[in-house]
Coordinates of C-alpha atoms in Angstrom, one line a residue:
M1 CA 0.2 -0.1 0.2
D2 CA 1.0 3.3 -1.2
C3 CA 0.6 5.8 1.9
G4 CA 1.9 8.6 0.1
L5 CA 4.5 10.2 2.1
N6 CA 6.6 10.3 -0.7
G7 CA 8.4 13.9 -0.8
R8 CA 6.3 15.0 2.4
S9 CA 8.3 16.1 5.2
Y10 CA 7.6 14.9 9.2
I11 CA 8.9 16.1 12.6
V12 CA 9.1 12.8 14.8
T13 CA 10.2 13.6 19.0
G14 CA 11.2 11.0 21.0
A15 CA 13.0 9.4 18.1
S16 CA 16.4 8.1 19.5
S17 CA 14.7 5.1 20.1
G18 CA 11.3 3.3 21.6
L19 CA 8.0 4.0 20.0
G20 CA 9.6 7.6 18.4
F21 CA 12.7 5.7 16.5
A22 CA 9.8 2.7 15.3
S23 CA 7.7 5.4 14.3
A24 CA 10.5 7.3 12.6
Q25 CA 11.8 4.4 10.9
A26 CA 8.2 3.2 9.1
L27 CA 8.0 7.1 8.0
A28 CA 11.4 7.4 6.5
A29 CA 11.0 3.4 4.8
D30 CA 7.7 5.1 3.0
G31 CA 9.9 8.1 2.0
A32 CA 9.0 11.0 4.5
D33 CA 11.5 13.7 5.0
L34 CA 12.5 14.2 8.6
V35 CA 13.0 15.9 11.2
I36 CA 14.3 13.7 14.4
A37 CA 15.1 15.0 17.9
S38 CA 16.0 13.8 21.6
R39 CA 17.3 15.4 24.0
D40 CA 20.7 13.7 23.7
Q41 CA 23.0 14.4 20.7
E42 CA 25.3 12.0 20.7
R43 CA 21.9 9.0 20.9
I44 CA 19.8 11.4 18.5
D45 CA 23.0 11.3 15.5
D46 CA 23.2 7.6 16.5
A47 CA 19.1 7.2 15.7
A48 CA 20.1 9.0 12.4
A49 CA 23.1 7.3 11.2
R50 CA 20.6 3.5 11.8
L51 CA 17.5 5.0 9.9
D52 CA 16.8 3.4 6.5
S53 CA 16.1 6.3 4.9
P54 CA 16.1 6.7 0.9
A55 CA 14.6 11.1 1.9
G56 CA 16.3 13.2 3.9
V57 CA 16.7 13.2 7.9
R58 CA 17.6 16.2 10.4
A59 CA 18.8 14.9 14.3
V60 CA 18.3 17.8 16.6
V61 CA 18.5 17.9 20.1
A62 CA 15.5 19.8 22.1
D63 CA 13.7 18.6 25.3
L64 CA 10.0 19.8 24.6
A65 CA 9.8 20.9 28.2
D66 CA 12.0 23.8 27.0
E67 CA 9.5 26.5 25.4
S68 CA 11.5 27.4 22.8
A69 CA 12.0 23.3 21.0
A70 CA 8.9 23.1 19.2
Q71 CA 9.1 26.5 17.3
R72 CA 12.9 25.4 16.6
L73 CA 11.7 22.0 15.3
V74 CA 9.4 23.2 12.8
A75 CA 11.8 25.8 11.7
T76 CA 14.5 23.1 11.2
A77 CA 11.5 21.8 8.9
Q78 CA 10.7 24.5 7.0
E79 CA 14.5 25.2 6.1
A80 CA 15.4 21.7 5.2
Y81 CA 12.4 20.8 3.0
G82 CA 10.6 23.5 2.5
R83 CA 7.3 22.1 4.2
V84 CA 5.5 20.7 7.2
D85 CA 2.9 17.9 7.2
G86 CA 2.5 17.0 10.6
A87 CA 4.6 15.2 13.0
V88 CA 4.3 12.3 15.2
I89 CA 5.0 13.2 19.1
S90 CA 6.4 11.0 21.3
V91 CA 7.5 12.3 25.0
G92 CA 9.3 9.8 27.2
G93 CA 6.8 8.4 30.2
P94 CA 7.1 10.1 33.3
P95 CA 8.6 8.7 36.8
A96 CA 6.9 5.2 37.7
G97 CA 5.3 4.9 41.1
R98 CA 2.2 4.6 43.4
L99 CA 0.2 8.3 43.7
E100 CA 1.1 8.6 47.5
D101 CA 4.1 7.8 46.6
T102 CA 4.7 10.8 44.0
S103 CA 6.4 14.7 44.5
E104 CA 4.2 17.5 44.0
Q105 CA 7.6 18.4 41.9
Q106 CA 7.5 15.5 39.9
W107 CA 4.2 16.1 38.9
R108 CA 5.0 19.6 37.9
D109 CA 7.5 18.3 35.8
A110 CA 6.0 15.7 34.3
F111 CA 3.3 18.1 33.3
E112 CA 5.5 20.7 31.7
S113 CA 7.4 18.0 29.5
V114 CA 4.4 15.5 28.7
F115 CA 1.8 17.8 28.9
L116 CA 2.7 20.5 28.1
G117 CA 5.7 19.5 25.9
G118 CA 3.6 17.6 23.5
L119 CA 1.0 20.2 23.1
R120 CA 2.8 22.6 22.3
M121 CA 4.5 20.6 19.8
A122 CA 1.2 19.9 18.2
R123 CA -0.1 23.8 18.1
A124 CA 3.3 24.8 16.7
V125 CA 2.7 22.0 14.2
L126 CA -1.0 23.2 13.3
D127 CA -0.3 26.4 13.0
T128 CA 2.2 26.4 10.4
P129 CA 0.7 27.2 7.3
F130 CA -0.1 24.8 5.0
D131 CA -2.6 23.5 1.9
P132 CA -5.9 22.4 3.5
A133 CA -6.3 20.0 0.7
S134 CA -2.6 18.5 1.6
G135 CA -3.8 18.9 5.2
M136 CA -1.8 18.4 8.1
A137 CA -1.6 15.1 10.7
V138 CA -0.6 15.2 14.0
T139 CA -0.7 12.3 16.0
L140 CA 0.5 12.0 19.8
V141 CA 1.9 8.5 21.4
L142 CA 0.1 8.4 25.0
S143 CA -0.6 5.7 26.5
S144 CA -3.1 3.1 27.1
S145 CA -3.9 4.6 30.7
V146 CA -5.8 7.1 28.9
K147 CA -8.6 4.3 28.8
S148 CA -7.7 2.2 32.2
P149 CA -4.9 3.4 34.9
I150 CA -1.7 1.1 35.4
P151 CA -1.1 0.2 38.3
G152 CA 2.3 2.3 39.8
L153 CA 2.2 4.8 37.2
A154 CA 0.3 7.5 38.6
I155 CA 1.7 10.5 37.0
S156 CA 0.8 8.8 33.7
N157 CA -3.1 7.7 34.4
G158 CA -3.1 11.7 35.9
L159 CA -2.0 13.4 32.5
R160 CA -2.3 11.1 29.9
P161 CA -6.5 11.4 29.8
G162 CA -6.1 15.2 29.6
L163 CA -3.7 15.5 26.7
A164 CA -6.4 13.0 25.1
M165 CA -8.9 15.0 25.6
A166 CA -6.7 18.5 24.7
A167 CA -6.3 16.3 21.2
K168 CA -9.8 15.8 20.7
T169 CA -10.3 19.5 20.9
L170 CA -7.6 20.0 18.8
A171 CA -9.2 17.8 16.0
D172 CA -12.3 19.7 16.5
E173 CA -10.9 23.6 15.9
Y174 CA -8.4 22.4 13.2
G175 CA -9.9 20.0 11.1
P176 CA -11.8 23.3 9.1
R177 CA -8.7 23.7 8.2
G178 CA -7.6 20.9 7.3
G179 CA -5.5 19.4 10.3
R180 CA -5.8 16.3 11.1
V181 CA -5.3 15.1 15.4
N182 CA -5.4 11.4 16.2
V183 CA -3.9 9.9 20.2
L184 CA -2.0 6.6 19.9
L185 CA -2.4 3.8 23.1
P186 CA 0.6 1.7 23.2
G187 CA 0.0 -1.6 25.6
R188 CA 2.7 -3.9 26.6
I189 CA 5.2 -2.9 23.5
D190 CA 8.9 -4.6 23.9
T191 CA 10.8 -1.5 24.4
D192 CA 13.2 -0.6 27.4
R193 CA 10.8 1.2 29.2
V194 CA 9.0 -1.6 29.4
K195 CA 11.7 -4.0 30.4
S196 CA 12.6 -1.4 33.0
L197 CA 8.7 -1.6 34.0
D198 CA 9.4 -5.2 34.8
A199 CA 12.3 -4.8 35.7
G200 CA 11.1 -2.5 38.8
T201 CA 8.6 -4.9 40.0
G202 CA 11.3 -7.4 41.2
D203 CA 10.9 -10.6 39.0
A204 CA 10.8 -9.3 35.2
E205 CA 10.0 -12.7 33.6
A206 CA 7.0 -13.0 36.1
S207 CA 5.4 -9.6 35.4
K208 CA 5.7 -10.1 31.5
A209 CA 3.8 -13.5 31.6
K210 CA 1.3 -12.0 34.1
A211 CA 0.7 -9.4 31.5
E212 CA 1.1 -11.7 28.1
A213 CA -1.5 -13.4 30.0
G214 CA -3.7 -10.7 29.8
I215 CA -3.3 -9.7 26.0
P216 CA -5.6 -11.5 23.8
L217 CA -2.6 -11.5 21.5
G218 CA -0.3 -13.9 24.0
R219 CA 2.6 -11.8 23.5
Y220 CA 3.9 -8.4 23.5
G221 CA 4.0 -6.1 20.3
T222 CA 6.7 -5.1 18.7
P223 CA 7.9 -1.4 17.8
E224 CA 8.3 -1.9 14.5
E225 CA 4.5 -3.2 14.9
F226 CA 3.6 0.0 16.8
G227 CA 5.8 2.2 14.3
R228 CA 3.4 1.0 11.2
V229 CA 0.4 2.0 12.8
A230 CA 1.8 5.7 13.5
A231 CA 3.1 6.3 9.8
F232 CA -0.1 5.1 8.6
V233 CA -2.1 7.3 11.3
T234 CA 0.0 10.3 10.0
S235 CA 0.0 9.6 6.7
P236 CA -2.4 11.0 3.8
A237 CA -3.7 7.3 3.4
A238 CA -5.3 8.0 6.8
S239 CA -7.0 11.4 4.8
Y240 CA -10.4 11.2 6.6
L241 CA -9.4 9.8 10.2
T242 CA -9.6 12.0 13.3
G243 CA -9.9 12.7 17.0
I244 CA -9.8 9.1 17.4
A245 CA -7.7 6.8 20.5
I246 CA -6.3 4.3 18.6
P247 CA -5.1 1.1 20.9
V248 CA -2.2 -0.6 19.7
D249 CA -1.7 -3.8 22.7
G250 CA -2.6 -6.8 21.0
G251 CA -6.6 -6.5 22.2
A252 CA -5.5 -5.8 25.8
L253 CA -8.0 -2.6 26.8
R254 CA -11.2 -4.5 27.3
T255 CA -12.7 -1.4 26.9
L256 CA -14.2 0.2 23.3

């Protein structure tokens, strides 16, 4: 299937590893030009070198908690490719922990990066001039905690649903101008983040086995499986898809 990405330009944040890198890889493989970003110079340079891309890739150090980061990434894409067609916005998960054990400062820090950082990035992309006929697509990578709380991830449980509702509001507001906004809800995808969460239980293998027992497909997903969904949802092939939250979790969520 040709998703129509060839010659288009996208920004991918959190792209040095995990779900962000997998999303960048899938976009690049279909011919998209990319600006990829993360907070570490060495890691984002390495990610750019690992991308199997027939098109252009620009690696930028950026922390979405920095108020200037979003506009800087948009400017980089415009300068490099002359256009911006959308973004996949992935932000590292907030610290794990029970609600009773988390500090107010942890909540403030997570709100600045996970919530405001993602929202700023989405607005900066959607406010970039574009042809309504070509469209603009923003995909936010959140968590299945949008639909159902995850034990031990209190801050994620608190912030992710609000950002998902903000994304729905952006879809309403920018839809008449040709802007699309969607949310992806990864479940247990085999990333370093999930490995760390399993290890944090004290018995990683038992934790994984227990989680897999609750997944209808009976296994963790791969980053590549997630990346293909992200690339499709952000591509022109999904031009009539907006304002929805899509689980990528092997059927684990028991809600509609």
